[in-house]
XYZ file of C-alpha atoms in Angstrom:
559
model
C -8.776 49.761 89.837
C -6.514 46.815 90.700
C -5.960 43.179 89.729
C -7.547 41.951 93.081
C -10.503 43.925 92.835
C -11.420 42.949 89.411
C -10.995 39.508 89.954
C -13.261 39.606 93.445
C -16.132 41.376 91.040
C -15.846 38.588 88.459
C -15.682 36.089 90.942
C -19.279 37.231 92.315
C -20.738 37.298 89.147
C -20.762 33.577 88.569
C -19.386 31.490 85.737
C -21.344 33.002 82.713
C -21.293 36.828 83.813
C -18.021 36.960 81.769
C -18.840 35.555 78.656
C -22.328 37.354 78.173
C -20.342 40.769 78.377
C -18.486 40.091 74.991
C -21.801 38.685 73.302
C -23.476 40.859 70.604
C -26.682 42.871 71.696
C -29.785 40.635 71.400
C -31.976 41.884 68.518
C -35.035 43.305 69.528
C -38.083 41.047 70.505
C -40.304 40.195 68.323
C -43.988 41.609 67.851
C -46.475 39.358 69.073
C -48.179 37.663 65.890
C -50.992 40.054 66.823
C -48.856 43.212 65.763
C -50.283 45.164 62.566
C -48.137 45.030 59.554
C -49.345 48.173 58.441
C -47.517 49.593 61.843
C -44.235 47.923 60.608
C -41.859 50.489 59.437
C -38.624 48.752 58.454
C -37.475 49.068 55.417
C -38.778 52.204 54.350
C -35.720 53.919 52.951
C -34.193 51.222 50.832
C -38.124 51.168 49.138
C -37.059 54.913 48.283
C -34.098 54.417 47.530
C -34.468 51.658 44.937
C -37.565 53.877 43.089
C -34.851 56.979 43.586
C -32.006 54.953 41.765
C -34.700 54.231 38.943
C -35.122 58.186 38.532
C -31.576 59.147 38.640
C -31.031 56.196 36.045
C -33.603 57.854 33.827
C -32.172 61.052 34.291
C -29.028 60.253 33.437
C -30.083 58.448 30.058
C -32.279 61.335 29.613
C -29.292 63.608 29.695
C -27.619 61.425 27.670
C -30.540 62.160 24.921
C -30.357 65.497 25.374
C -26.103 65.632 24.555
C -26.661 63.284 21.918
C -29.050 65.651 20.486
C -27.595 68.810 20.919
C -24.269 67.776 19.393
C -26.434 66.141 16.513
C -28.259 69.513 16.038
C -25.019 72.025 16.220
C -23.624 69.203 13.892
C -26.672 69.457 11.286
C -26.511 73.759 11.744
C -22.039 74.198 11.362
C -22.819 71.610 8.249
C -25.489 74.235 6.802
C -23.425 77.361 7.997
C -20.440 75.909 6.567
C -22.056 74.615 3.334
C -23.777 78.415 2.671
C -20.477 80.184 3.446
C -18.827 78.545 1.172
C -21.364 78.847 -1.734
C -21.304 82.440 -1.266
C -17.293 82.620 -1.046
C -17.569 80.907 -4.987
C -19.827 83.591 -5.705
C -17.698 86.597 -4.141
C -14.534 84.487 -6.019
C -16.534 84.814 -9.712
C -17.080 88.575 -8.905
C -13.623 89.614 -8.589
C -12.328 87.534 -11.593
C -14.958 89.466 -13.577
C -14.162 93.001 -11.975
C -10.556 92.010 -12.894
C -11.266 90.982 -16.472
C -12.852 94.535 -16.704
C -9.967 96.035 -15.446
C -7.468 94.274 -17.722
C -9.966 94.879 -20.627
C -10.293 98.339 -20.078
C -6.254 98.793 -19.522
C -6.128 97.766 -22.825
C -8.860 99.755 -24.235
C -6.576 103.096 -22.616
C -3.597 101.636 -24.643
C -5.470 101.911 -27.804
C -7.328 105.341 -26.988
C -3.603 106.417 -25.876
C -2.565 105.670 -29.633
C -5.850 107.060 -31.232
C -5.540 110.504 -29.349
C -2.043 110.778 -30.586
C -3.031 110.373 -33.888
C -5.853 113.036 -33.351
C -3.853 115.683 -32.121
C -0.938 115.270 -34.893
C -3.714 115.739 -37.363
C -5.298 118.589 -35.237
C -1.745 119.853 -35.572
C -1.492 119.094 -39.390
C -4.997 121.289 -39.957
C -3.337 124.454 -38.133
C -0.035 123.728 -40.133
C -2.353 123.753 -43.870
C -3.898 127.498 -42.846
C -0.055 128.810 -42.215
C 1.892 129.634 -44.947
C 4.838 129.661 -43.551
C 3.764 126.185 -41.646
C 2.585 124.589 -44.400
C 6.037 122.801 -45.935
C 5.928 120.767 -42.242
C 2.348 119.015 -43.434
C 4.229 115.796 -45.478
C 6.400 115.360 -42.235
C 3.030 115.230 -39.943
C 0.782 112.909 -42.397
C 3.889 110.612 -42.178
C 4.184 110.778 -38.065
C 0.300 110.228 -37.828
C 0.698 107.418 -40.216
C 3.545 105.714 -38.398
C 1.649 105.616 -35.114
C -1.543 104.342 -36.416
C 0.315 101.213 -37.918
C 1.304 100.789 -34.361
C -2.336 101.027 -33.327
C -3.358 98.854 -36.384
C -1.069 96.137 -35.140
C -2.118 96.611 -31.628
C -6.253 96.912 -32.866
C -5.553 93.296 -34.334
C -5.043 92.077 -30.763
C -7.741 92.868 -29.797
C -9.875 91.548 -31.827
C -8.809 88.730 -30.286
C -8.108 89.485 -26.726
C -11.366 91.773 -25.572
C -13.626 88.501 -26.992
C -11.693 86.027 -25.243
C -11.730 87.645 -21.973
C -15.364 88.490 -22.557
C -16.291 84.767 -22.948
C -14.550 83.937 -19.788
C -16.544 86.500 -17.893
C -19.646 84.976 -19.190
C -18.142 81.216 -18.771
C -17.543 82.860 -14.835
C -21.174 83.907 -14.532
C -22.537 81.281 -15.552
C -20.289 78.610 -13.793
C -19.638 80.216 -10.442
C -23.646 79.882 -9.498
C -23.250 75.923 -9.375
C -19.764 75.626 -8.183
C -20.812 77.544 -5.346
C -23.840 74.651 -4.686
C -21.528 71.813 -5.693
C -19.015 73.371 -3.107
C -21.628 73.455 -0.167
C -22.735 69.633 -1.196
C -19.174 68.567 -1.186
C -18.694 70.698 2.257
C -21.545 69.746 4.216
C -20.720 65.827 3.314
C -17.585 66.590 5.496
C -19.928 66.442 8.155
C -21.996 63.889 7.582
C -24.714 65.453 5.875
C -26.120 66.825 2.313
C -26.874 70.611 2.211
C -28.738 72.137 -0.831
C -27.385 75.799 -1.538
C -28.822 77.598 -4.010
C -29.746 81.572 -4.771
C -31.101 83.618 -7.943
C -27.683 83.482 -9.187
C -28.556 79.763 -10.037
C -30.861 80.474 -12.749
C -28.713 81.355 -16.089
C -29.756 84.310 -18.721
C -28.080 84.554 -22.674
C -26.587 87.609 -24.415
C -25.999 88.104 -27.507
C -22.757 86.139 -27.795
C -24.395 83.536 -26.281
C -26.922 83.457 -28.513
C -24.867 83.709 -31.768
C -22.592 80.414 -30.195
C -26.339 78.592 -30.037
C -27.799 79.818 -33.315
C -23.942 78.730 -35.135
C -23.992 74.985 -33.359
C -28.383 75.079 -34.231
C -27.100 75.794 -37.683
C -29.708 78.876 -38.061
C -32.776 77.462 -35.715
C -32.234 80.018 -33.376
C -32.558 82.664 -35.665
C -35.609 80.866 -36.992
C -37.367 80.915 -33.424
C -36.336 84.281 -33.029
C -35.776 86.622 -36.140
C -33.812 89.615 -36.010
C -35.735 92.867 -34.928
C -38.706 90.751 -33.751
C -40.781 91.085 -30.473
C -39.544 87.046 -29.656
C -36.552 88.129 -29.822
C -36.823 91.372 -27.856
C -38.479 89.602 -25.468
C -35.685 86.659 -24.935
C -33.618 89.473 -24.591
C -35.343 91.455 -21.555
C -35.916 88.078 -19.843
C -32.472 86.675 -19.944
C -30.453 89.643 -19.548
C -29.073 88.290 -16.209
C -26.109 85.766 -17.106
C -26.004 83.879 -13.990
C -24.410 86.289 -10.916
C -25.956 89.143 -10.895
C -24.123 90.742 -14.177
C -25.236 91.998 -17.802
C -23.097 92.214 -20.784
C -22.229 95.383 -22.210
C -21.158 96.263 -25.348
C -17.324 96.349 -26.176
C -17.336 99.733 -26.739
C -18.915 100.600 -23.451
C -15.132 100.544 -22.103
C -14.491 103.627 -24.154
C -16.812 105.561 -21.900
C -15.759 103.874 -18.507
C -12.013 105.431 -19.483
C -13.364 108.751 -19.834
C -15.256 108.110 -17.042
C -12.483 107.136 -14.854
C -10.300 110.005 -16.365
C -12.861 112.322 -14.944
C -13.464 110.952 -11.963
C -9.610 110.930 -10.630
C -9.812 114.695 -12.314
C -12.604 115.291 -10.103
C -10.873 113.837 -6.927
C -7.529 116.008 -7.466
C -9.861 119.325 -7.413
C -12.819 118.483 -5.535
C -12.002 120.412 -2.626
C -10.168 123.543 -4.453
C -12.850 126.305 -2.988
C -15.276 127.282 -6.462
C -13.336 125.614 -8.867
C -14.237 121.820 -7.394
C -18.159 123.294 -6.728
C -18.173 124.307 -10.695
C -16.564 120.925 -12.274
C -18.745 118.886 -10.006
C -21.638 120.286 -11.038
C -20.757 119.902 -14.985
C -19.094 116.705 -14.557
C -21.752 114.884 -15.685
C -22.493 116.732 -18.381
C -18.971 117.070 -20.043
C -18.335 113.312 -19.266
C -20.864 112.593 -21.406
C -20.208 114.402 -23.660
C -16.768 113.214 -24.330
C -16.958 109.904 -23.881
C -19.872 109.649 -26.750
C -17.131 111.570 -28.869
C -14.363 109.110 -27.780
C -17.254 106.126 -28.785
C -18.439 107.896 -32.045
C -14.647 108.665 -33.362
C -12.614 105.546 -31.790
C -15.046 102.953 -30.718
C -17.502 102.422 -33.375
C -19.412 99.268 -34.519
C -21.215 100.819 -37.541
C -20.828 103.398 -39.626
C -18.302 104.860 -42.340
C -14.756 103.863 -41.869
C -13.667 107.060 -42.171
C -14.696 110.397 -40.428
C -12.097 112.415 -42.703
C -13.173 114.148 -46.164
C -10.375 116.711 -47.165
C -10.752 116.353 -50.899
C -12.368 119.881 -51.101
C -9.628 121.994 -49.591
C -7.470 124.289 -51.052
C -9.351 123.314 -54.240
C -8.975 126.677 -56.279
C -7.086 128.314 -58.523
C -3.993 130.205 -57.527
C -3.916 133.857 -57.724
C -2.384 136.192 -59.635
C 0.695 138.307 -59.039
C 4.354 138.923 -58.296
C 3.951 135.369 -55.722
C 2.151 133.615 -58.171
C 4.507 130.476 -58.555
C 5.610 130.704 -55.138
C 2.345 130.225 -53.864
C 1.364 128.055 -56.393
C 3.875 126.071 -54.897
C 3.013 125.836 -51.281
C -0.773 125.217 -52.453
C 0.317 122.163 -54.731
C 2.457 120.920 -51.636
C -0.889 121.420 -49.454
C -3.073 120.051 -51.490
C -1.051 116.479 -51.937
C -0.471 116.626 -48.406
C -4.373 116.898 -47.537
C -4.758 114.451 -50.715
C -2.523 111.835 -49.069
C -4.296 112.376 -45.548
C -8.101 112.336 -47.362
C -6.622 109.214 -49.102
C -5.114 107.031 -46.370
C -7.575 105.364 -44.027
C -6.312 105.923 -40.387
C -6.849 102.621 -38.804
C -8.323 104.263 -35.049
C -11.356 105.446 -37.212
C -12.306 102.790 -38.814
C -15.498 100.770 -37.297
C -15.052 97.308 -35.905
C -17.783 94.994 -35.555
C -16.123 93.511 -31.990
C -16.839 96.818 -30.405
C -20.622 95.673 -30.388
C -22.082 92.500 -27.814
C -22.009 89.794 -30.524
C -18.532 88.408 -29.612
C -19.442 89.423 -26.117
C -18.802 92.780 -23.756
C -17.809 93.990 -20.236
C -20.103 93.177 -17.379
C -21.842 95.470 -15.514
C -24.642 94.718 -12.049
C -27.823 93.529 -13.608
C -29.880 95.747 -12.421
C -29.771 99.264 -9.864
C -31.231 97.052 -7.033
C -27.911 95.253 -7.310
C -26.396 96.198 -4.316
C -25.214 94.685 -0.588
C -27.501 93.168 1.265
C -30.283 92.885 -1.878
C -31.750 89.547 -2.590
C -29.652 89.057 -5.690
C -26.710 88.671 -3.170
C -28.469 85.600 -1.678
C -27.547 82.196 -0.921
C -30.097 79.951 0.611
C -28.692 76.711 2.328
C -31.189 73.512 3.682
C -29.803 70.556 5.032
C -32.343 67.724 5.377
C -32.111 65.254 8.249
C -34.250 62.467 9.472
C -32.845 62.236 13.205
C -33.658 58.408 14.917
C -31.183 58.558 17.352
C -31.699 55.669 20.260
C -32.303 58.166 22.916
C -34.985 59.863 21.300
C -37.849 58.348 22.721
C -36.243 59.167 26.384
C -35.815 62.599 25.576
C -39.417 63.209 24.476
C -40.881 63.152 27.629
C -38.820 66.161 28.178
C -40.495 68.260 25.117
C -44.220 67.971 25.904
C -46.275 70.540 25.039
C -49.721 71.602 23.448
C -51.106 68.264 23.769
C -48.160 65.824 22.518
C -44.782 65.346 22.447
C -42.629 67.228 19.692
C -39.338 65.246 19.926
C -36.150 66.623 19.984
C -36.381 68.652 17.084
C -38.351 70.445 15.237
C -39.831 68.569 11.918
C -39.975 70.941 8.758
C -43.221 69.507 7.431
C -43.483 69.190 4.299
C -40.920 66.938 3.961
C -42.589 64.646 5.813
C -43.068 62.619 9.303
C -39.549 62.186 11.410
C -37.124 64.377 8.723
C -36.119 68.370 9.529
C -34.411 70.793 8.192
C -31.892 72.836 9.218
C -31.388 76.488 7.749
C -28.699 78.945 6.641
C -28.413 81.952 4.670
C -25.589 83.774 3.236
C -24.556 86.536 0.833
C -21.940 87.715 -1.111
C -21.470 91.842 -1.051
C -18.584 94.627 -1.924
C -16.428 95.657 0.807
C -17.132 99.233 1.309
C -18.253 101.129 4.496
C -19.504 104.288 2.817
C -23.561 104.230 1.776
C -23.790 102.198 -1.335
C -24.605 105.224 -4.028
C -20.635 106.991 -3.119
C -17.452 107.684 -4.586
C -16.243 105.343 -2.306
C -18.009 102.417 -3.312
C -20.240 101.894 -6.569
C -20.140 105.696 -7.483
C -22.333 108.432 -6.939
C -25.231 109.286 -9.469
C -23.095 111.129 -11.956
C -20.953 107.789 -12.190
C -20.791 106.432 -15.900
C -19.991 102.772 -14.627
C -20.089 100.693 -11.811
C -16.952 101.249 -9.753
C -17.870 97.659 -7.949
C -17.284 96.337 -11.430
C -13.634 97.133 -12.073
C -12.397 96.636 -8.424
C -11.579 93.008 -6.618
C -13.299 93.308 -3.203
C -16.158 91.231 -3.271
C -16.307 89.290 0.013
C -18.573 86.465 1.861
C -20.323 86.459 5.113
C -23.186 84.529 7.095
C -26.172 86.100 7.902
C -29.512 86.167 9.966
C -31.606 83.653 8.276
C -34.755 85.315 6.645
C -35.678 82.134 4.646
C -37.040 82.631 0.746
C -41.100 84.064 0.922
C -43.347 86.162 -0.881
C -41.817 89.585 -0.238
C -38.200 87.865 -1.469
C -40.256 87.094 -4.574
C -41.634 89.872 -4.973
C -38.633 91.904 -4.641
C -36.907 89.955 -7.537
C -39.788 89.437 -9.733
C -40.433 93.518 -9.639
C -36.146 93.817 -10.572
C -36.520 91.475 -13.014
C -39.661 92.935 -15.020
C -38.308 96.459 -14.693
C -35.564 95.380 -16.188
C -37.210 92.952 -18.895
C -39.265 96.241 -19.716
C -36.779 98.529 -20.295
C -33.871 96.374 -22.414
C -32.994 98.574 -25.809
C -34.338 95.762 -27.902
C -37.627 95.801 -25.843
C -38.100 99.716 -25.716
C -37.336 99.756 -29.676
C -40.230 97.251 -30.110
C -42.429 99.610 -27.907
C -41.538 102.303 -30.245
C -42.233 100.611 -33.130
C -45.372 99.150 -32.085
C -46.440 102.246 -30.645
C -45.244 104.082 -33.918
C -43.024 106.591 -32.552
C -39.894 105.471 -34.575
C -42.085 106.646 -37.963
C -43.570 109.192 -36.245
C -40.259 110.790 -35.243
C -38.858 110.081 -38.695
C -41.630 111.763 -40.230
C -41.502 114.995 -38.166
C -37.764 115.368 -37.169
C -35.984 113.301 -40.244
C -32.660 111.865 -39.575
C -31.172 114.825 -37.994
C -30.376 115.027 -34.251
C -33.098 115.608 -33.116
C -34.642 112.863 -33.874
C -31.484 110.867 -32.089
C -32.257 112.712 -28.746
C -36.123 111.572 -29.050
C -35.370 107.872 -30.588
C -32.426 107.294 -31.312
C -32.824 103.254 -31.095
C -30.035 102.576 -28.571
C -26.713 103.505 -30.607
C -24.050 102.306 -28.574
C -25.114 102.507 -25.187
C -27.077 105.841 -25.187
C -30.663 105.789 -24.524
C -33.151 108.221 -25.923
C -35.968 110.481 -23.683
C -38.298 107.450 -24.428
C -36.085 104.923 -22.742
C -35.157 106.983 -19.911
C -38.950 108.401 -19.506
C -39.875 104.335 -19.589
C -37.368 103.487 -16.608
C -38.319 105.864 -14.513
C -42.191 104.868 -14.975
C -41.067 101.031 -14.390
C -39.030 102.253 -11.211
C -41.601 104.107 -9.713
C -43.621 101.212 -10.309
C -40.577 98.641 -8.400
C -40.568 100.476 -5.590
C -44.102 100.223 -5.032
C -44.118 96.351 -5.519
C -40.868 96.219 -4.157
C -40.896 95.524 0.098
C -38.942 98.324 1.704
C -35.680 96.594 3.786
C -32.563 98.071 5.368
C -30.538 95.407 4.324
C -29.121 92.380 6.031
C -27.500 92.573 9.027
C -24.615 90.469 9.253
C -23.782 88.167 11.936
C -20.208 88.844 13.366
């Protein structure tokens, strides 16, 4: 369109035509005053909108209650996993130093039975060399080489007298102290985090032996031998009930070590020919048999705590009168030379048969598992952990509304009751076990039935782990309380009060005498054998565990 024309059109509209087409639109007219209000729609949305920011404001501080608690609560659960996990790593920890005081106890225990075997087969030697006339003149020489390596084992016995105690002691000092190191551990853990968890298992609650009891009754100056007298049913009972040190151990007597190397000697013997066809059927099925056998020799000869100090009387032999005859002097001669050999050998006491008080339990022993139900995942293994908390945080009240239920509104999380209105508790359980894949009862982990010793006991693989929480009830209880009497029932010093209440011990004397018979029947516990009675006893009190005892597959770890 051109200049001209657009000028002619303006021209014609008159003087304000040009000036109203740059104005703004007029607003809309007014209602008349008669208009409803209720009719009036403006306004509408920004209504919504401000009750819509309200909403999204409370659902934003609502899911800033919900963050706050969820980091509080993963807080509160890592403090009581952590806390747990570390008691039971204390525990696994005092295991292995005691498997490894076995072991160094019962390397020196082959040392000495090294030296003592020597010694037996130079005099085994010296007895075929007596019958041999022509063998006879060598006697002297062997009486001297079987006394030279007995003052080695003299020397060597003298250390330990001291060593096997002292180790002892620090097993027991291990049980005992590992229990509450392993809760002081989980205190000083879960502080880490802010909180205070409480981590405690049956491990907590200590036992006595008889070292133990001899350190108390020598500070008491007598009293404890005064509350409980020798041979008594006090102190038969003590015994039973505090066999348990503190982990899950007993003490054993010192010379118990003698049959776990005769043990182990048989049990490598049997793992070299196990699987040569007949021959490995045959020894496995007498393995049991000879193993016991020679390892209550080994005790008897080597390793006793009673008893005569010498198992040697030669004085009789080769005491006649020589014969007659063209060889009279000559073997007058090699009888005089016998008979002052055998005289010297009758005459010297050989130190490896002599009978040392320390190979008894009153300076202490080797630790073995309390009890048979010892084993992974059993409730001796357990650690429970609880970590109190009474959570306030700001948001709380905000994040309520989002936990109604049943009539009211629980909070964020879940009160534990009895400790009262606004506090909770937050749960963990862990345990310490043996590292072993193979079913519990094998070779490859605490030895199979015709084991004389807990392999668990003499090897350092006792580990830690988390796992499923199963809390502390009446079938826990009742699993430990049925270990616990079985074992309290069938102690040595409890079964000998039996017997002597029930009157077996005169009984058996009066029937059988003192011979060995009469040790097979009731034989009073010497050394660590047990008689029919005692073994007939435990497996009445076992039948009777497993029937109290809950059945349970064990715990199933968390990985």
């Amino acid at each position: 369109m051109s200049t001209t024309a657009l000028s002619g059109r303006s021209a014609s509209l008159g003087p304000f035509a040009l000036a109203r087409l740059f104005m703004p639109a007029p607003a809309l007219s007014r209602r008349s005053g008669g208009a409803s209000l209720a009719n009036d729609s403006r306004g509408a949305v920004m209504f919504m909108g401000v009750f819509m920011a309200l909403f999204l404001i409370g659902a934003l501080w609502f899911l800033v209650g919900i963050g706050d608690a969820i980091v509080y609560r993963q807080a509160a659960q890592e403090a009581s996993d952590s806390a747990v996990f570390s008691s039971a790593a204390i525990h696994a920890k005092g295991m292995n130093i005691i498997s490894f005081l076995n072991c160094l106890m019962l390397a020196i225990v082959f040392i000495y039975l090294l030296l003592a075997v020597i010694v037996d087969v130079i005099l085994f030697i010296t007895g075929l060399a007596i019958a041999g006339i022509f063998t006879i003149w060598a006697v002297p020489e062997l009486v001297a080489a079987a006394k030279e390596v007995d003052n080695v084992a003299k020397i060597y016995k003298k250390g330990m007298a001291v060593a096997l105690p002292l180790f002892a002691g620090i097993q027991t000092a291990v049980a005992y102290l590992a229990p509450w190191g392993g809760t002081l551990a989980a205190g000083s853990i879960s502080k880490k985090y802010g909180f205070f968890t409480i981590a405690v298992g049956p491990s907590n609650i200590p036992g006595s032996d008889a070292s133990v009891l001899k350190l108390i009754n020598k500070i008491s100056g007598g009293a404890a031998d005064k509350v409980l007298p020798k041979d008594s049913g006090k102190l038969a009972a003590f015994d039973g009930a505090t066999k348990k040190l503190g982990l899950p151990v007993k003490t054993k007597k010192m010379n118990f070590l003698c049959e776990v190397a005769v043990g182990f000697i048989m049990d490598k013997l049997y793992d070299l020919i196990k699987n040569i066809p007949l021959v490995g059927w045959f020894f496995g099925q007498i393995r049991k048999f000879v193993s016991g056998i020679l390892s209550t020799a080994i005790t008897e000869v080597h390793c006793r705590e009673s008893g005569s100090n010498t198992t040697l009387d030669s004085k009789d032999l080769y005491d006649k009168k020589p014969p007659g005859g063209f060889f009279s002097k000559a073997i007058k001669k090699l009888i005089g030379a016998a008979t002052s050999a055998v005289g010297s050998l009758a005459g010297f006491l050989f130190t490896v048969y002599e009978a040392e008080k320390w190979w008894g339990d009153e300076q202490g022993g080797p630790k073995a598992l309390y009890s048979s139900a010892v084993k992974n995942g059993s409730e001796w293994n357990q650690i429970w952990g609880w970590t109190p908390s009474n959570y306030s945080d700001v948001q709380d009240s905000k994040v309520r509304v989002a936990t109604y239920h049943s009539g009211g509104f629980k909070g964020a999380t879940q009160s534990s009751g009895f400790l009262g209105s606004g506090y909770f508790m937050y749960n963990a359980q862990s345990e310490f076990y043996y590292d072993c894949k193979d079913a519990w009862k094998t070779s490859n982990c605490n030895g199979d039935d015709d084991a004389l010793y807990d392999y668990t006991m003499y090897s350092m693989r006792w580990r830690a782990r988390i796992v499923r929480y199963r809390g502390f009830g009446l079938s826990t209880f009742g699993s430990l309380f049925g270990d616990f009497l079985g074992e309290f029932l069938t102690t040595n010093k409890m079964a000998n009060w039996f017997k002597d209440k029930l009157g077996l011990t005169k009984l058996a004397g009066d029937i059988f005498g003192k011979g060995p018979l009469k040790d097979i029947l009731i034989n009073r516990g010497k050394n660590n054998q047990e008689d029919l009675f005692t073994k007939g006893l435990k497996k009445i009190v076992n039948a009777g565990k497993g029937a109290i005892k809950p059945a349970r597959a064990g715990t199933q770890a968390l990985h």
